[in-house]
mmCIF file with all atom_site columns, C-alpha atoms in Angstrom:
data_model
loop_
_atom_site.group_PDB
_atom_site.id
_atom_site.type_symbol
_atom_site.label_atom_id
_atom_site.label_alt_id
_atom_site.label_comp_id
_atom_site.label_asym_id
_atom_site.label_entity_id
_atom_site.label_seq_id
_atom_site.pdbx_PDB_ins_code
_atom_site.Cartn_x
_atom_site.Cartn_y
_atom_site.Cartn_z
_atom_site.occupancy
_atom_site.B_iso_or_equiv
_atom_site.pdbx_formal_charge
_atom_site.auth_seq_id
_atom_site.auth_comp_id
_atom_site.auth_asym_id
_atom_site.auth_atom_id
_atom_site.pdbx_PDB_model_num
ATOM 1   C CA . UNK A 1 1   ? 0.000   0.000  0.000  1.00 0.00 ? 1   UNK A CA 1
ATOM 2   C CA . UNK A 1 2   ? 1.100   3.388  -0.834 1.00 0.00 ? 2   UNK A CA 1
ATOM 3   C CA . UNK A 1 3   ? 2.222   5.614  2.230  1.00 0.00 ? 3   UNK A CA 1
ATOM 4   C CA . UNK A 1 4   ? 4.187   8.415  3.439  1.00 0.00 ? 4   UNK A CA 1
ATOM 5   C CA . UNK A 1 5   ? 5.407   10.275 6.868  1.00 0.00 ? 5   UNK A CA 1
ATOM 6   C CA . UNK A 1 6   ? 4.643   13.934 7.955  1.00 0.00 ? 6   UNK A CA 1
ATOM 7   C CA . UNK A 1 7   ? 7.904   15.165 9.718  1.00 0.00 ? 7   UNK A CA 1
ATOM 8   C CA . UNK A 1 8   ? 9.161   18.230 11.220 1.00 0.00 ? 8   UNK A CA 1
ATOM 9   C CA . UNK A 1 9   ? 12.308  18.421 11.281 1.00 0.00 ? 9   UNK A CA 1
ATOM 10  C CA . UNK A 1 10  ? 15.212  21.008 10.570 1.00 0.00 ? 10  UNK A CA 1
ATOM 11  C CA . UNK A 1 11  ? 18.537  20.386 8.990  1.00 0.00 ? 11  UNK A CA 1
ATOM 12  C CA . UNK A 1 12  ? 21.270  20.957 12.287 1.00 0.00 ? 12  UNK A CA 1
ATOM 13  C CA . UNK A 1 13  ? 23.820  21.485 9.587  1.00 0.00 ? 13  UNK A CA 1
ATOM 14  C CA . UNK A 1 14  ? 22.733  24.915 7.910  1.00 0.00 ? 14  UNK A CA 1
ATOM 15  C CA . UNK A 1 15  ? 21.286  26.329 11.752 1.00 0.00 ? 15  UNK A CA 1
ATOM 16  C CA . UNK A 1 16  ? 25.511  26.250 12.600 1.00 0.00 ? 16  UNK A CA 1
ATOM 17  C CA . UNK A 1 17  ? 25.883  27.907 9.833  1.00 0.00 ? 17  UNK A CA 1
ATOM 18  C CA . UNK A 1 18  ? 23.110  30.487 9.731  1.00 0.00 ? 18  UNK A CA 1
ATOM 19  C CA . UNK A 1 19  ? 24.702  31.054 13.965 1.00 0.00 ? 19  UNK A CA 1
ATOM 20  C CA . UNK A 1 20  ? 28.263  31.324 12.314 1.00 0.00 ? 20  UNK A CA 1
ATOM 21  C CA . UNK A 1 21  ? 27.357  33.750 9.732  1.00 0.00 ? 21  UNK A CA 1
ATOM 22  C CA . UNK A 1 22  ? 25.362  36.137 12.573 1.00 0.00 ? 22  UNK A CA 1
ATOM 23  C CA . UNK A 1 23  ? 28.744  35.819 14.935 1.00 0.00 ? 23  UNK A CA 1
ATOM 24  C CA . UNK A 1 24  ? 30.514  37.200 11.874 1.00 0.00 ? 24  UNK A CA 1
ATOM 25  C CA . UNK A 1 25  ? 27.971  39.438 11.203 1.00 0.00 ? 25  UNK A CA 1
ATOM 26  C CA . UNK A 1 26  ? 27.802  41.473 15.107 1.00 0.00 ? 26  UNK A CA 1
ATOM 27  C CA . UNK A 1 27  ? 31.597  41.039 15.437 1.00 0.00 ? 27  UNK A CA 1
ATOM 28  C CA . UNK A 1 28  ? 31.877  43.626 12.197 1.00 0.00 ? 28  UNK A CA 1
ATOM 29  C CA . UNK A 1 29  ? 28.964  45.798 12.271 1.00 0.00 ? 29  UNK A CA 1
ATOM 30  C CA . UNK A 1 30  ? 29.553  49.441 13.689 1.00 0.00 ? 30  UNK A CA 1
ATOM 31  C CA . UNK A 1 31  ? 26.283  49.347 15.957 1.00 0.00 ? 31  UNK A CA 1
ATOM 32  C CA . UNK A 1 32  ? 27.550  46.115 17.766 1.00 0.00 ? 32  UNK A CA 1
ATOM 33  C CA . UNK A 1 33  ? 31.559  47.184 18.348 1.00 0.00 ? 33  UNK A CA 1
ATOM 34  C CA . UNK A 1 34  ? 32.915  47.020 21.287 1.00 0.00 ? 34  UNK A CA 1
ATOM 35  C CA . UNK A 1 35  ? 29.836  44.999 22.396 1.00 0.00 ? 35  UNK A CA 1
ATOM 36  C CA . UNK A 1 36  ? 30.416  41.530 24.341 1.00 0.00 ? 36  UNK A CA 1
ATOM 37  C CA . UNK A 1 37  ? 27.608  40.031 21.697 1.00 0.00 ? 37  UNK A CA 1
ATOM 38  C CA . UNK A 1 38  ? 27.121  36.140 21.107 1.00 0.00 ? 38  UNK A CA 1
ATOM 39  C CA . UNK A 1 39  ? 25.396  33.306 19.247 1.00 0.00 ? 39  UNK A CA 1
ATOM 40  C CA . UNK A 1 40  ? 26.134  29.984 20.217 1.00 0.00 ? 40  UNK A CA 1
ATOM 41  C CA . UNK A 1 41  ? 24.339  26.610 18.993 1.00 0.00 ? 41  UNK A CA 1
ATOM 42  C CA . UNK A 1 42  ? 24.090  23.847 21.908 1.00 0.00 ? 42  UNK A CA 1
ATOM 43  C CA . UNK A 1 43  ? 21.360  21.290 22.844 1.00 0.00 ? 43  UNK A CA 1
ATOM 44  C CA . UNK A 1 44  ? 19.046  21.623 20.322 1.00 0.00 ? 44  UNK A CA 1
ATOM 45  C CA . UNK A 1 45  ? 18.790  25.661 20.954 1.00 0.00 ? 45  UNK A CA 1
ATOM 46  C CA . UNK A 1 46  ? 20.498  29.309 20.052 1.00 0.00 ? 46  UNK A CA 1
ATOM 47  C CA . UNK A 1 47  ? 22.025  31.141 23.010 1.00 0.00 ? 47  UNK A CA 1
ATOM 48  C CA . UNK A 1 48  ? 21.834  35.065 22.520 1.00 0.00 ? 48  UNK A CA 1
ATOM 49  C CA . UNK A 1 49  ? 23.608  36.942 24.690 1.00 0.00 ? 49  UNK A CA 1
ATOM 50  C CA . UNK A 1 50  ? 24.256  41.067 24.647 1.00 0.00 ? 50  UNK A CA 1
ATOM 51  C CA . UNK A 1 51  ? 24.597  43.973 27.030 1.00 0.00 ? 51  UNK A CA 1
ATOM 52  C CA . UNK A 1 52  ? 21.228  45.166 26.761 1.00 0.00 ? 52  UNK A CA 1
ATOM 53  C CA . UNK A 1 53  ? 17.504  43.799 25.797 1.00 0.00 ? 53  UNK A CA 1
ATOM 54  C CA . UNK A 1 54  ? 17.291  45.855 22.298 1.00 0.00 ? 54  UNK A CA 1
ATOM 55  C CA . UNK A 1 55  ? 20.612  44.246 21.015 1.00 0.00 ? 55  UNK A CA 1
ATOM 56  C CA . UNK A 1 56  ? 18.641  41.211 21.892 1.00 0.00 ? 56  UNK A CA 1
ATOM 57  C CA . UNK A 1 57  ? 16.423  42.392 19.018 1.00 0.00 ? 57  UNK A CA 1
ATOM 58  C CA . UNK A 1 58  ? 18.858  43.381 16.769 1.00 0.00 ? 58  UNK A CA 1
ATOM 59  C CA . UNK A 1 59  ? 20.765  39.722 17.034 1.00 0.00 ? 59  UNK A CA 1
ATOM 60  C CA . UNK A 1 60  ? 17.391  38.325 16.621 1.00 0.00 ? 60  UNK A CA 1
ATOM 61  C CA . UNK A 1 61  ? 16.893  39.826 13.368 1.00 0.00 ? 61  UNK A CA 1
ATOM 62  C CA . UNK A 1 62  ? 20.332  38.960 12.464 1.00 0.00 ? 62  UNK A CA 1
ATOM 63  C CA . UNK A 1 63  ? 19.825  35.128 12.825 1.00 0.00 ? 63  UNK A CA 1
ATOM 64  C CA . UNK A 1 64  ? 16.507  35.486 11.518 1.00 0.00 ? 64  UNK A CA 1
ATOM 65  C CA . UNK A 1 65  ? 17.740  36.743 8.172  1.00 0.00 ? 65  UNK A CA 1
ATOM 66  C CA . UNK A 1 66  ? 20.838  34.275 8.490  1.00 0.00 ? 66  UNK A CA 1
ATOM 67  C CA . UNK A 1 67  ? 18.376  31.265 8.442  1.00 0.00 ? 67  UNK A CA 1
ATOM 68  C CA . UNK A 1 68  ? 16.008  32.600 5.510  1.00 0.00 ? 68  UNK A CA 1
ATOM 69  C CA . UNK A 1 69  ? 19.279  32.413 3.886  1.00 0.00 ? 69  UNK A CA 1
ATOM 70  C CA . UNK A 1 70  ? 20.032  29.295 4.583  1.00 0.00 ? 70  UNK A CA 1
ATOM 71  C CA . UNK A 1 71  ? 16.233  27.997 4.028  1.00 0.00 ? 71  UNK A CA 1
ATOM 72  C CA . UNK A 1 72  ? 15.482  27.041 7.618  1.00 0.00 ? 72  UNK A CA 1
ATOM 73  C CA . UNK A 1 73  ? 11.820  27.439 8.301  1.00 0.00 ? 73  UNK A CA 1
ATOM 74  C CA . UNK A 1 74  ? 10.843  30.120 11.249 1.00 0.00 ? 74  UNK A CA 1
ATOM 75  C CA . UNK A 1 75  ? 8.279   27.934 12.129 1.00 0.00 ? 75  UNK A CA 1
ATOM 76  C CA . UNK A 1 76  ? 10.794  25.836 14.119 1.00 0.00 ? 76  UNK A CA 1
ATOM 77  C CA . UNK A 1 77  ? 11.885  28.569 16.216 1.00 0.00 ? 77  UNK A CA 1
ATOM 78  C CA . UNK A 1 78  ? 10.378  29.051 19.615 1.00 0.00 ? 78  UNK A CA 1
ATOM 79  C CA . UNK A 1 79  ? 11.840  32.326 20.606 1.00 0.00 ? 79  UNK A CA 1
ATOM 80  C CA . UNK A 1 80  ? 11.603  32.336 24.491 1.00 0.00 ? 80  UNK A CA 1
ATOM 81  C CA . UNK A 1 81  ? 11.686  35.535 26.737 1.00 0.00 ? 81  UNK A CA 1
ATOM 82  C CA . UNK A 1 82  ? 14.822  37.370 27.451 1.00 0.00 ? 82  UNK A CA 1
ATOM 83  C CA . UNK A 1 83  ? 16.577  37.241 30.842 1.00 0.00 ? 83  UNK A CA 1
ATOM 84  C CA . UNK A 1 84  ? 17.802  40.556 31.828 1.00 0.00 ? 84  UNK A CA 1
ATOM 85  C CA . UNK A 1 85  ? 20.148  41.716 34.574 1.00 0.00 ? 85  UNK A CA 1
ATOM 86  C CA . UNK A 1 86  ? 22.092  44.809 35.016 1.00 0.00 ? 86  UNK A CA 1
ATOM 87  C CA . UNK A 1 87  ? 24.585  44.503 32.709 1.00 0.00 ? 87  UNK A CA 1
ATOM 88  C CA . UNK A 1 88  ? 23.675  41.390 30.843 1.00 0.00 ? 88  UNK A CA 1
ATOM 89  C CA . UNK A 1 89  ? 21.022  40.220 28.956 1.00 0.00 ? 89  UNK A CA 1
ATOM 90  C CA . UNK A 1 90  ? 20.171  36.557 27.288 1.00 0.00 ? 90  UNK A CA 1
ATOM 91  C CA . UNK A 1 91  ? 17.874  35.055 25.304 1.00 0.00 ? 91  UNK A CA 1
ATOM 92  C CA . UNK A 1 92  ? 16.985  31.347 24.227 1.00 0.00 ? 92  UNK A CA 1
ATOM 93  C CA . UNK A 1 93  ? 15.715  30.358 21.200 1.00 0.00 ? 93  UNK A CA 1
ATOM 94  C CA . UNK A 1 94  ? 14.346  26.622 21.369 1.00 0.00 ? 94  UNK A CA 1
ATOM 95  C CA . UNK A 1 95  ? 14.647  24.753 17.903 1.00 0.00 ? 95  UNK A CA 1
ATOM 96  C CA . UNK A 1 96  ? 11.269  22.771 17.560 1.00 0.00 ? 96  UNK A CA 1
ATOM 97  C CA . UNK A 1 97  ? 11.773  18.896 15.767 1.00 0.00 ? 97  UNK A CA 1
ATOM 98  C CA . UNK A 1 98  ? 9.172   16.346 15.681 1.00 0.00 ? 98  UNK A CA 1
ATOM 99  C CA . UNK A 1 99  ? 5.448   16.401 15.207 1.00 0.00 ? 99  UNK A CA 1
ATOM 100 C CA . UNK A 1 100 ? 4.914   16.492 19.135 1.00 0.00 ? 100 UNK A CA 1
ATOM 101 C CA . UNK A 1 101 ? 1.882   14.546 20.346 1.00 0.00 ? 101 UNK A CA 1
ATOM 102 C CA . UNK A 1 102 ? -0.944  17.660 20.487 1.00 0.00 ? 102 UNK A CA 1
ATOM 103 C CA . UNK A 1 103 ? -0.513  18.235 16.928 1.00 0.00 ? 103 UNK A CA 1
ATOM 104 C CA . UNK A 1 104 ? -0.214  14.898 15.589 1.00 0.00 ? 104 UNK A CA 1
ATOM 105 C CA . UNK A 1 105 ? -3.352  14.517 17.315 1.00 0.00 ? 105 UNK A CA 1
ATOM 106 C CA . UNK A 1 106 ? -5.094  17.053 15.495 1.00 0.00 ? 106 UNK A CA 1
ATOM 107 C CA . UNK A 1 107 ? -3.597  15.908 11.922 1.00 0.00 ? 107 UNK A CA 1
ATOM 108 C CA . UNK A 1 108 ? -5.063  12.964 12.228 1.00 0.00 ? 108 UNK A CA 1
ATOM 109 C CA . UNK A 1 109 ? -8.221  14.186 13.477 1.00 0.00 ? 109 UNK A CA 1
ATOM 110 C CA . UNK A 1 110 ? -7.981  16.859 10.378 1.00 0.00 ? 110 UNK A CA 1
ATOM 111 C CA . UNK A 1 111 ? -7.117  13.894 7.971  1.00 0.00 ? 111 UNK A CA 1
ATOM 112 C CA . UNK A 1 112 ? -10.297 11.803 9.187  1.00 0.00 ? 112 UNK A CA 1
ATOM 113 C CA . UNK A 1 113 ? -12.901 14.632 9.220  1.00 0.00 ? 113 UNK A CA 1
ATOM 114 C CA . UNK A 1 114 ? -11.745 14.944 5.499  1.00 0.00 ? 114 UNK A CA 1
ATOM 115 C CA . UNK A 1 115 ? -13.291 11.411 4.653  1.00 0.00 ? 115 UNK A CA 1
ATOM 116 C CA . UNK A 1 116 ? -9.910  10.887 2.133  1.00 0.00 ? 116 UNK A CA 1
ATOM 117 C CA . UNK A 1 117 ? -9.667  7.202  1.845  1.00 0.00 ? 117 UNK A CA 1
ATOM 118 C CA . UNK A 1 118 ? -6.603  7.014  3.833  1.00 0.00 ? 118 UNK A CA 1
ATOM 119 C CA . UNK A 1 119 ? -5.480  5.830  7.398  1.00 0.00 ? 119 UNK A CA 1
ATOM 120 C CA . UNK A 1 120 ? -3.169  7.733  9.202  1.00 0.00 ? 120 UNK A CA 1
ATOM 121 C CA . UNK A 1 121 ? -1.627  6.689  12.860 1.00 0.00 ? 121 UNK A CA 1
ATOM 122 C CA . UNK A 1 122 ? 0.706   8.409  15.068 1.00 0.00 ? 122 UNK A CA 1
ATOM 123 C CA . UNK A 1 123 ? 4.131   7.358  15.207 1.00 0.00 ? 123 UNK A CA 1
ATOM 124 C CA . UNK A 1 124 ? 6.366   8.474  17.730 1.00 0.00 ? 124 UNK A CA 1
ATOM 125 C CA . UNK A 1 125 ? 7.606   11.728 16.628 1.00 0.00 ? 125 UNK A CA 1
ATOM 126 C CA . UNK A 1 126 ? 5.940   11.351 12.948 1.00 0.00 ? 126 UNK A CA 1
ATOM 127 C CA . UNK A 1 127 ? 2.646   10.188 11.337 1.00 0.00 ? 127 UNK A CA 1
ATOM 128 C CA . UNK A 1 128 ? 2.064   7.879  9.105  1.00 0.00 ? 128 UNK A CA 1
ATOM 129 C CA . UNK A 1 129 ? -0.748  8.063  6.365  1.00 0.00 ? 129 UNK A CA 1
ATOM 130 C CA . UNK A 1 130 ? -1.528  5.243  4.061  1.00 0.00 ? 130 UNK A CA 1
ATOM 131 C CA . UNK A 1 131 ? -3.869  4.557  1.255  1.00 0.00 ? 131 UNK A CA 1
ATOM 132 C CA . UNK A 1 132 ? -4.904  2.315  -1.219 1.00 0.00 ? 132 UNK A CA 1
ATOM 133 C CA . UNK A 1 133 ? -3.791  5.044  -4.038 1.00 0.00 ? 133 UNK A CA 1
ATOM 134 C CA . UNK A 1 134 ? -1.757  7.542  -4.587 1.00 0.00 ? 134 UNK A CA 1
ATOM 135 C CA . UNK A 1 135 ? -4.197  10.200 -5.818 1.00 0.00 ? 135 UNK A CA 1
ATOM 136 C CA . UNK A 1 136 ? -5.644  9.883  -2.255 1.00 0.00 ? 136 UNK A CA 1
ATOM 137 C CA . UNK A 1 137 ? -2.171  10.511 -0.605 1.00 0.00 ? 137 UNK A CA 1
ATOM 138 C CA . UNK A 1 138 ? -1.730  13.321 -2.793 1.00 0.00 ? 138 UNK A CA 1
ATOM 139 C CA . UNK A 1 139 ? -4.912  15.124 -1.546 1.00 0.00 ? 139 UNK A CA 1
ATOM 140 C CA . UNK A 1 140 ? -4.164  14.401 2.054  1.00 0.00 ? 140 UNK A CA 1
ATOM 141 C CA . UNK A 1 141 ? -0.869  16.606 1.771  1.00 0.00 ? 141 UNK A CA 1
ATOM 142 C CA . UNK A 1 142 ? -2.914  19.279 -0.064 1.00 0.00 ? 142 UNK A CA 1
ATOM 143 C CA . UNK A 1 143 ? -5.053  19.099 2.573  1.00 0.00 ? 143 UNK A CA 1
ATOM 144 C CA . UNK A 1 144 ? -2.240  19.024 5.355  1.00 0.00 ? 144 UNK A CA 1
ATOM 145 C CA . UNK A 1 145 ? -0.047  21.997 3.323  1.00 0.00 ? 145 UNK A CA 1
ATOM 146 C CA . UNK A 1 146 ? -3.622  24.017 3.494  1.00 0.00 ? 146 UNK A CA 1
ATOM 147 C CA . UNK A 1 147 ? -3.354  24.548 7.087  1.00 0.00 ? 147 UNK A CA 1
ATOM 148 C CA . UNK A 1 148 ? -1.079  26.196 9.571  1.00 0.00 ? 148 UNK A CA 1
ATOM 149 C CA . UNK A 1 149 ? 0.383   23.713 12.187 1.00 0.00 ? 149 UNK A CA 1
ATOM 150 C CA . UNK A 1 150 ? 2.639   26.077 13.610 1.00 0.00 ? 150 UNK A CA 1
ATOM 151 C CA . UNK A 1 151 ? 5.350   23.954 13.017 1.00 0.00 ? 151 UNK A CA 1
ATOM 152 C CA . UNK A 1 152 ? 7.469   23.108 9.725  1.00 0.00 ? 152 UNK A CA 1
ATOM 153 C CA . UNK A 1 153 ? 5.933   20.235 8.203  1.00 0.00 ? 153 UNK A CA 1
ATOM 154 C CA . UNK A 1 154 ? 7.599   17.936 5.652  1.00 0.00 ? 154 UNK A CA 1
ATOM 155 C CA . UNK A 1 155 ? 6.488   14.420 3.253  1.00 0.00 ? 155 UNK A CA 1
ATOM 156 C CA . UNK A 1 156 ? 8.691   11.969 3.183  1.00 0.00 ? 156 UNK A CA 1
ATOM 157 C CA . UNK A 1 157 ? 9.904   8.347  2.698  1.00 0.00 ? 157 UNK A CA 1
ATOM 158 C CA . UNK A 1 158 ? 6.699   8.094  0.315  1.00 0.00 ? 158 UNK A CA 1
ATOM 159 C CA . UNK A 1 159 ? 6.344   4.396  -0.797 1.00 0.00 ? 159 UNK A CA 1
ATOM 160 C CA . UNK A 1 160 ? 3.958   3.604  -3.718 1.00 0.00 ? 160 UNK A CA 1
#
């Protein structure tokens, strides 16, 4: 039987970049010099740290533009509040993989109340839809692509 998998998931390579690029970027730019300002890539999240709360802002529009560049989605950012002392100021942002439970919930839910001739089930981080063509498939990630999930969502390891 035909299937496929809806992922999210981001490509860990081009984020080091994208946070490479933006360290290069604040280390020349006038506005940021002789400002202690950071990116740094560890656990699955972007540290940002700065002297003050708008260069917080600034760096975020740095990276921002960094991973457009680099064709990361921005739905797989979940920019958390900043963290400001006296003369310090940091800021996580959280990089979202996996189709977590709530959502994959709702896809299927989405993909029933369509009445497609498919099945989907949840699995693990992923769903799986099946059908007994691919037309039907096809329609079920029109259908899927139609709505906003708040989280990048991918096809893959279609089977026919």
């Amino acid at each position: 039987m035909p299937s496929f998998d809806i992922v999210s998931e981001i490509d860990l390579q081009e984020v080091r970049n994208a946070v490479d690029q933006a360290n290069r970027e604040t280390s020349t730019r006038f506005d940021f010099k002789g400002v202690k300002a950071t990116f740094e890539l560890a656990d699955g999240k972007v540290l940002m740290a700065a002297e003050q709360e708008f260069q917080l802002q600034q760096m975020m529009d740095i990276l921002r533009q960094k991973l457009v560049k680099r064709a990361v989605d921005l739905k797989a950012l979940d920019v958390q509040e900043p963290a400001i002392t006296l003369n310090a100021a940091r800021q996580e942002v959280l990089l979202k993989e996996g189709v977590d439970s709530d959502t994959a919930k709702s896809m299927v839910k989405r993909i029933k109340g369509s009445k497609l001739k498919v099945q989907s089930q949840i699995q693990g981080d992923q769903v799986r839809v099946t059908g007994k063509n691919r037309d039907d498939l096809q329609e079920a990630m029109a259908l899927l692509r139609g709505e906003d999930w708040g989280l990048p969502i991918k096809f893959s390891n279609f089977r026919d």
